[in-house]
XYZ file of C-alpha atoms in Angstrom:
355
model
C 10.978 16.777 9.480
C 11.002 15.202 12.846
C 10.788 12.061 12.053
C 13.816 12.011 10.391
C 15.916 13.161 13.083
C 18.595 15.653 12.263
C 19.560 14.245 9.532
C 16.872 15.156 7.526
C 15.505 12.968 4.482
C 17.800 10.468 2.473
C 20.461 11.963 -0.083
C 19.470 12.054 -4.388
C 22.313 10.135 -5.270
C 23.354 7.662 -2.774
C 21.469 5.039 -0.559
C 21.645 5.514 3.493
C 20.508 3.683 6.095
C 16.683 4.003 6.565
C 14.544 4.118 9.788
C 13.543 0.900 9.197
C 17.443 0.276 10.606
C 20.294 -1.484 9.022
C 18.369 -3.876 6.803
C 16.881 -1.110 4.729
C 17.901 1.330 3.160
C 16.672 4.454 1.288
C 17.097 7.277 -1.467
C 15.518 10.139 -2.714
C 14.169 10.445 -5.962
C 14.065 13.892 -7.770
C 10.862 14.441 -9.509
C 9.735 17.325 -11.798
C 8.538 20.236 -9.661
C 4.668 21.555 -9.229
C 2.419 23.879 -8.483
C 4.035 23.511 -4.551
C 7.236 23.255 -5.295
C 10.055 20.543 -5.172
C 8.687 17.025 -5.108
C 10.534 13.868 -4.364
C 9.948 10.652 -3.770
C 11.823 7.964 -1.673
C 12.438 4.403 -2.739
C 13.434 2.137 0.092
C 15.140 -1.164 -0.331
C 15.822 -4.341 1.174
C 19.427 -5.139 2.261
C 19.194 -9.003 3.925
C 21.646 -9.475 6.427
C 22.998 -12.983 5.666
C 24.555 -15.527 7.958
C 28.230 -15.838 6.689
C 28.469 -19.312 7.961
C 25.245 -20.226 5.838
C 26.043 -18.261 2.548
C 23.013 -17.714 0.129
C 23.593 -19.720 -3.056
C 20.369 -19.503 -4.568
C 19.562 -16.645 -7.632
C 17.302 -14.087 -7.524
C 14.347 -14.877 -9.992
C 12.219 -11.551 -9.720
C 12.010 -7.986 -8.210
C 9.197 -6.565 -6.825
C 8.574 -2.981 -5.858
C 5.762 -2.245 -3.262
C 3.362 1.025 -3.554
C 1.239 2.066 -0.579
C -2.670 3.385 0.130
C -3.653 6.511 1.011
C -2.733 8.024 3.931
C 0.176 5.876 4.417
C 3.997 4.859 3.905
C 6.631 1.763 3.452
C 6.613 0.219 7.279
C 6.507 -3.346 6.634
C 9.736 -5.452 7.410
C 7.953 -8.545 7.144
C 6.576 -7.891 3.560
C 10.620 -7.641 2.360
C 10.918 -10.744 4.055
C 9.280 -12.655 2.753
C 9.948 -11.433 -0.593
C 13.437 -12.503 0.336
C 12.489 -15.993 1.071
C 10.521 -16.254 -2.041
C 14.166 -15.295 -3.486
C 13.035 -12.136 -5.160
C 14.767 -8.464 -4.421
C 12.590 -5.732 -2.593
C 11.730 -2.208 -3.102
C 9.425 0.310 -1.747
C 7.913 3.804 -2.943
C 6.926 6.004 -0.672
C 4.833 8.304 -3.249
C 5.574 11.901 -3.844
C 3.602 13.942 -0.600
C 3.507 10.957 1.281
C 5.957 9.649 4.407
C 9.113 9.924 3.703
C 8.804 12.365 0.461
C 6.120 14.715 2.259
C 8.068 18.348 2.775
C 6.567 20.940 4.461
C 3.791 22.764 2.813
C 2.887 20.354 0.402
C -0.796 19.594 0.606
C -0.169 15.762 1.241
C -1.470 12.941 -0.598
C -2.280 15.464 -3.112
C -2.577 14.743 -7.138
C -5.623 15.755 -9.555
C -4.698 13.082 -11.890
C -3.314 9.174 -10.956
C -1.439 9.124 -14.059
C 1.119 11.891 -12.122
C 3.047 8.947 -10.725
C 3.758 7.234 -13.809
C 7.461 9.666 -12.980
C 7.746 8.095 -9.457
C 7.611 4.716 -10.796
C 9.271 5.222 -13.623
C 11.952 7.128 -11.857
C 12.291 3.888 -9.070
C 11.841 1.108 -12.087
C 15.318 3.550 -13.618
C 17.274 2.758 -10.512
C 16.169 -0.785 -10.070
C 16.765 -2.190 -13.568
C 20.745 -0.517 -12.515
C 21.100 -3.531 -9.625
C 19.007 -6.147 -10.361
C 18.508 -6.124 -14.372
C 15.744 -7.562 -16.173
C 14.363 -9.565 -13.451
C 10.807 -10.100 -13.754
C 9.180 -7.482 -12.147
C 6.079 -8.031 -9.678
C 4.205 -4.910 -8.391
C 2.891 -5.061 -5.034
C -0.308 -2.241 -3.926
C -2.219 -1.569 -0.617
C -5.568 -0.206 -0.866
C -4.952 2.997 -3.450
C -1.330 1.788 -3.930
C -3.607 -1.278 -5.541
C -5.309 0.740 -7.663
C -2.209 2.660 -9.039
C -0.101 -0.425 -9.278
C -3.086 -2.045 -11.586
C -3.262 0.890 -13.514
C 0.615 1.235 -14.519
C 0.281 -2.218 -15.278
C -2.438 -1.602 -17.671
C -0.394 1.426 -19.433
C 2.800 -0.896 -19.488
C 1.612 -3.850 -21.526
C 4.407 -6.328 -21.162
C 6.264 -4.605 -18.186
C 5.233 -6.360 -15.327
C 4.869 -10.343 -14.837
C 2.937 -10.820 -11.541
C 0.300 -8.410 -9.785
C -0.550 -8.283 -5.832
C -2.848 -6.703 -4.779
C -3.629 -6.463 -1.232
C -7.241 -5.296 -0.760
C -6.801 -2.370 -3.678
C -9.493 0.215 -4.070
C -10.820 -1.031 -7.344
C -14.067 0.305 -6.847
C -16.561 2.532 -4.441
C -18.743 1.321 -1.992
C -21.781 1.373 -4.216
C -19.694 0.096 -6.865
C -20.885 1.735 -10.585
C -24.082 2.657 -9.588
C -23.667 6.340 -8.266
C -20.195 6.437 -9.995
C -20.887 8.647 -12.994
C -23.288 11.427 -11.128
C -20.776 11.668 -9.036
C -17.989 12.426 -11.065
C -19.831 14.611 -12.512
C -20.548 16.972 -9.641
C -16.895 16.653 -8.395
C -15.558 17.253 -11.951
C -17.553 20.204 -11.900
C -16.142 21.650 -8.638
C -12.852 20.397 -9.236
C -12.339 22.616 -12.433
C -12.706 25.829 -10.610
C -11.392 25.141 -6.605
C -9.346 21.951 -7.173
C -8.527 21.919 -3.127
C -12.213 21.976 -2.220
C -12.864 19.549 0.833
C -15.261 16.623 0.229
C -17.687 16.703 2.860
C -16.731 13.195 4.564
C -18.238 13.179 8.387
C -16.898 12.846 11.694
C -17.051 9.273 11.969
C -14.861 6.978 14.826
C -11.859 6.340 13.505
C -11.491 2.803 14.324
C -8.645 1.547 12.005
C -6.144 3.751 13.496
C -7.471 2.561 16.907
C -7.410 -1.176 16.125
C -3.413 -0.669 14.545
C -1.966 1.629 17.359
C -3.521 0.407 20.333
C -3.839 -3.708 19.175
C -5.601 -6.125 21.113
C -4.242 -4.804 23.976
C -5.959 -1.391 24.115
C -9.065 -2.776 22.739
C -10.465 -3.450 25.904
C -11.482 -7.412 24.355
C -9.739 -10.047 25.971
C -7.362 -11.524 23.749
C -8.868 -14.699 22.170
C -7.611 -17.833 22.973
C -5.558 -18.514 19.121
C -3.630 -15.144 20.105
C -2.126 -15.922 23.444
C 1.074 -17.228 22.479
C 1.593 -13.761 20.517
C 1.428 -11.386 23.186
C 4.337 -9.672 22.033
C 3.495 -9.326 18.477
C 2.755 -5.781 17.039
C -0.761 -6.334 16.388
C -1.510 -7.666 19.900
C 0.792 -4.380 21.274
C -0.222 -1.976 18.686
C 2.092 -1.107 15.577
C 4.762 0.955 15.912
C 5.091 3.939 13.142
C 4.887 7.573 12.034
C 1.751 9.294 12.865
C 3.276 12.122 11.365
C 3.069 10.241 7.861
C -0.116 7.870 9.018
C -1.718 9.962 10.308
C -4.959 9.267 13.055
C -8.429 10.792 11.639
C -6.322 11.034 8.268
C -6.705 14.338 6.119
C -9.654 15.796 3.795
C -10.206 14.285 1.061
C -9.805 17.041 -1.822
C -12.119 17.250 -4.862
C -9.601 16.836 -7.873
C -8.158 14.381 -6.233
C -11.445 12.321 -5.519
C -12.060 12.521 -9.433
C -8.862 11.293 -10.553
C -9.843 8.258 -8.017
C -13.486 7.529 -9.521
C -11.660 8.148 -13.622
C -9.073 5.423 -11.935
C -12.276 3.126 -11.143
C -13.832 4.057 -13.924
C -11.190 2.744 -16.469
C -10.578 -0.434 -14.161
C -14.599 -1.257 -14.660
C -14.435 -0.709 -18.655
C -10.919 -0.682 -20.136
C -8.499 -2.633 -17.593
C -7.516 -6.080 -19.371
C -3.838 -7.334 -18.102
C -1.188 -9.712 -19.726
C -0.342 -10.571 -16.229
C -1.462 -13.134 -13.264
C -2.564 -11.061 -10.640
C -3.009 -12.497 -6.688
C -6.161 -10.418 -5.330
C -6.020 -10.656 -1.404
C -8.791 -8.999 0.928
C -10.548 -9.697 3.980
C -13.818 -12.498 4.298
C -16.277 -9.253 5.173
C -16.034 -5.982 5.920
C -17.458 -4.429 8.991
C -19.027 -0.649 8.941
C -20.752 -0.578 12.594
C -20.754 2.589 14.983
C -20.040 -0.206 17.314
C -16.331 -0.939 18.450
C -16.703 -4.389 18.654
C -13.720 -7.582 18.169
C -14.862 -7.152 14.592
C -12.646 -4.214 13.174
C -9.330 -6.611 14.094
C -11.158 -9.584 11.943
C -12.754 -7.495 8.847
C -11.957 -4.370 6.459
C -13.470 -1.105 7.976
C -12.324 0.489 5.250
C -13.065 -0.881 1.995
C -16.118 -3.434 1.212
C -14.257 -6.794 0.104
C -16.894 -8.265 -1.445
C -16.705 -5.463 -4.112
C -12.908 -5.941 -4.090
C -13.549 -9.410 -4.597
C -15.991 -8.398 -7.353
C -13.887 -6.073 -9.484
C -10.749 -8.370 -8.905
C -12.088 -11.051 -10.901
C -12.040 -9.401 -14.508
C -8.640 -7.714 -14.309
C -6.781 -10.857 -16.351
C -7.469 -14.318 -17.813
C -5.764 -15.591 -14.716
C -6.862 -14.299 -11.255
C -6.166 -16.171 -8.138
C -8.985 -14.844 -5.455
C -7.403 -15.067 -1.617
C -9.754 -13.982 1.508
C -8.247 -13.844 4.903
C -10.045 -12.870 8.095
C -8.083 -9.794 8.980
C -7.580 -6.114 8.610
C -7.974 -3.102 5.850
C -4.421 -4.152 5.534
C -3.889 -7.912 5.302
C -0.002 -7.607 6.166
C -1.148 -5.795 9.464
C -3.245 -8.357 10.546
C -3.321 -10.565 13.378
C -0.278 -13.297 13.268
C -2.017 -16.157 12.239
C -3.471 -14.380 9.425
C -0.022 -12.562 8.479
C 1.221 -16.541 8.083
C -1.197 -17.504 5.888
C -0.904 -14.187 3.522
C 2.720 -14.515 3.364
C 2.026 -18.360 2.649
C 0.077 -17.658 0.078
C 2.050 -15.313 -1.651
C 4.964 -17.304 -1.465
C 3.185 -20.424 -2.918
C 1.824 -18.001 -5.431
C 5.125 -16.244 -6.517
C 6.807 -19.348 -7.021
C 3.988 -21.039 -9.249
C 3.097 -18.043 -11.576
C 6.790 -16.160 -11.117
C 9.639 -17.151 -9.311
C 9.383 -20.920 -10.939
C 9.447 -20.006 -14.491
């Protein structure tokens, strides 16, 4: 619980002050117990800080609620804010086992089936219809967060009016190809030792390295178009909980490798949705040995090209953005940050926010 300080997690019925500090603010949500135990989950929200003297007039014309990767939490200030400015009202999950919902002993990350956090959206959606009503909602996914965000969409025809995605797992590296042996074997081992550890090698673990450290651990001299953001977190390194992000990660567990490749699996045949979606990823992806200037410039994660590929049949209407930066785009190097939260903005108030 240490990053939490002594006051432990945020209370089930009321909202407190988050880490974030005093523009956020955060709750816990109670959530049918499993095999482990209890098992919350946290939704964070934006509070704006207004200048008195300079009064917001202006409606709110959507909501949108945010849902992480893998390996991950809610850190983001500048995705809320710019939210704000696109005059829509911000929320976060931080998923049940991960950040600010992991407890101690739970096995984190862990689910053996994606449709398990149907409850921790459904439980946030609950609390945000209560403030902002029937706003139109717009989800927002990183990486896996991507994939389940697509997903609920798919199961809630009607529910949500805008999609983000913001290079979502929609697919392996080999794409279909090797897709259905696989799940095969893993649905095989999965039935009978669901916690079994995919074997997934000992590589460098160069996104971590790239976020915490920045330009300025990289041992690259800062290129020329970054020198006027020296202090900027991605030239500095990103401040957040390695505790809940954690460096090398954590396995990867059998069951809950299968409920991934059944996730791509439907998003290859059965995923049609009523909704624009914005698909945002990187120009290339980079998968070298080699720590080189490229891992702050590409995805070292996912393959965006395949991203790219898969994004295009989720819905009649599909706007395709690539940006030269990072695994995640709202981590990226400033001028790239600008031009995601440009293009988000432009693209929230054309196919949402200006209905």
């Amino acid at each position: 619980m240490r990053p939490w300080g002594n006051d432990g997690p945020p209370p089930v019925n009321a909202w407190r002050e988050d880490i974030l500090g005093p523009q956020f603010e955060s709750r816990t949500l109670e959530l049918l117990p499993d095999d482990e135990g209890e098992c919350p989950a946290t939704l964070i929200r934006h509070v704006p800080t207004w200048d008195p003297d300079n009064p917001v007039t202006t409606p709110l014309r959507f909501v949108a609620l945010y849902i992480h990767g893998r390996n991950d939490y809610f850190f983001q200030p500048e995705l809320a804010h710019c939210i704000a400015a696109a005059q829509g009202a911000f929320y976060a999950l931080d998923l049940r086992k991960y950040g600010r919902s992991l407890r101690p002993g739970q096995t984190i990350g862990y689910v053996d089936t994606l449709v398990t956090y149907d409850e921790d959206i459904s439980e946030a959606l609950e609390i945000i219809r209560t403030e902002v009503g029937s706003l139109p909602l717009v989800l927002i996914g990183h990486s896996t967060g991507g994939l389940l965000a697509t997903l609920w969409a798919y199961r809630h025809p009607g529910a949500v009016a805008g999609l983000i995605l913001n290079s979502a797992w929609l697919e392996m590296h080999t794409m279909a190809s090797m897709r259905p042996a696989a799940q095969h074997v893993l649905g095989t081992i999965a039935s009978y030792k669901p916690t079994w550890e995919v074997p997934s090698g000992d590589g460098n673990d160069y996104y971590s390295r790239s976020l915490l450290g920045g330009w300025a651990e990289s041992g690259f001299d800062l290129p020329d178009d970054l020198q006027p953001y020296e202090d900027d977190p991605a030239i500095k390194g990103w401040d957040y909980v390695t505790e809940w992000k954690r460096p090398q990660s954590y396995p990867i567990f059998a069951a809950w490798l299968d409920a991934i490749l059944t996730g791509h699996s439907l998003i290859e045949k059965s995923v049609h949705l009523d909704c624009p979606v914005l698909s945002m990823m990187s120009t290339s992806s980079y998968f070298s040995h080699v720590w080189a200037p490229e891992v702050f410039r590409s995805d070292i994660v996912l393959d965006a090209n395949i991203i790219a590929e898969r994004s295009t049949h989720l819905s009649p209407l599909v706007t395709i953005a690539r940006f030269p930066g990072r695994h995640d785009l709202f981590l990226s190097d400033p001028p790239v940050r600008t031009q995601v939260w440009d293009t988000m903005t432009r693209w929230l108030t054309t196919f949402v926010a200006g209905k």
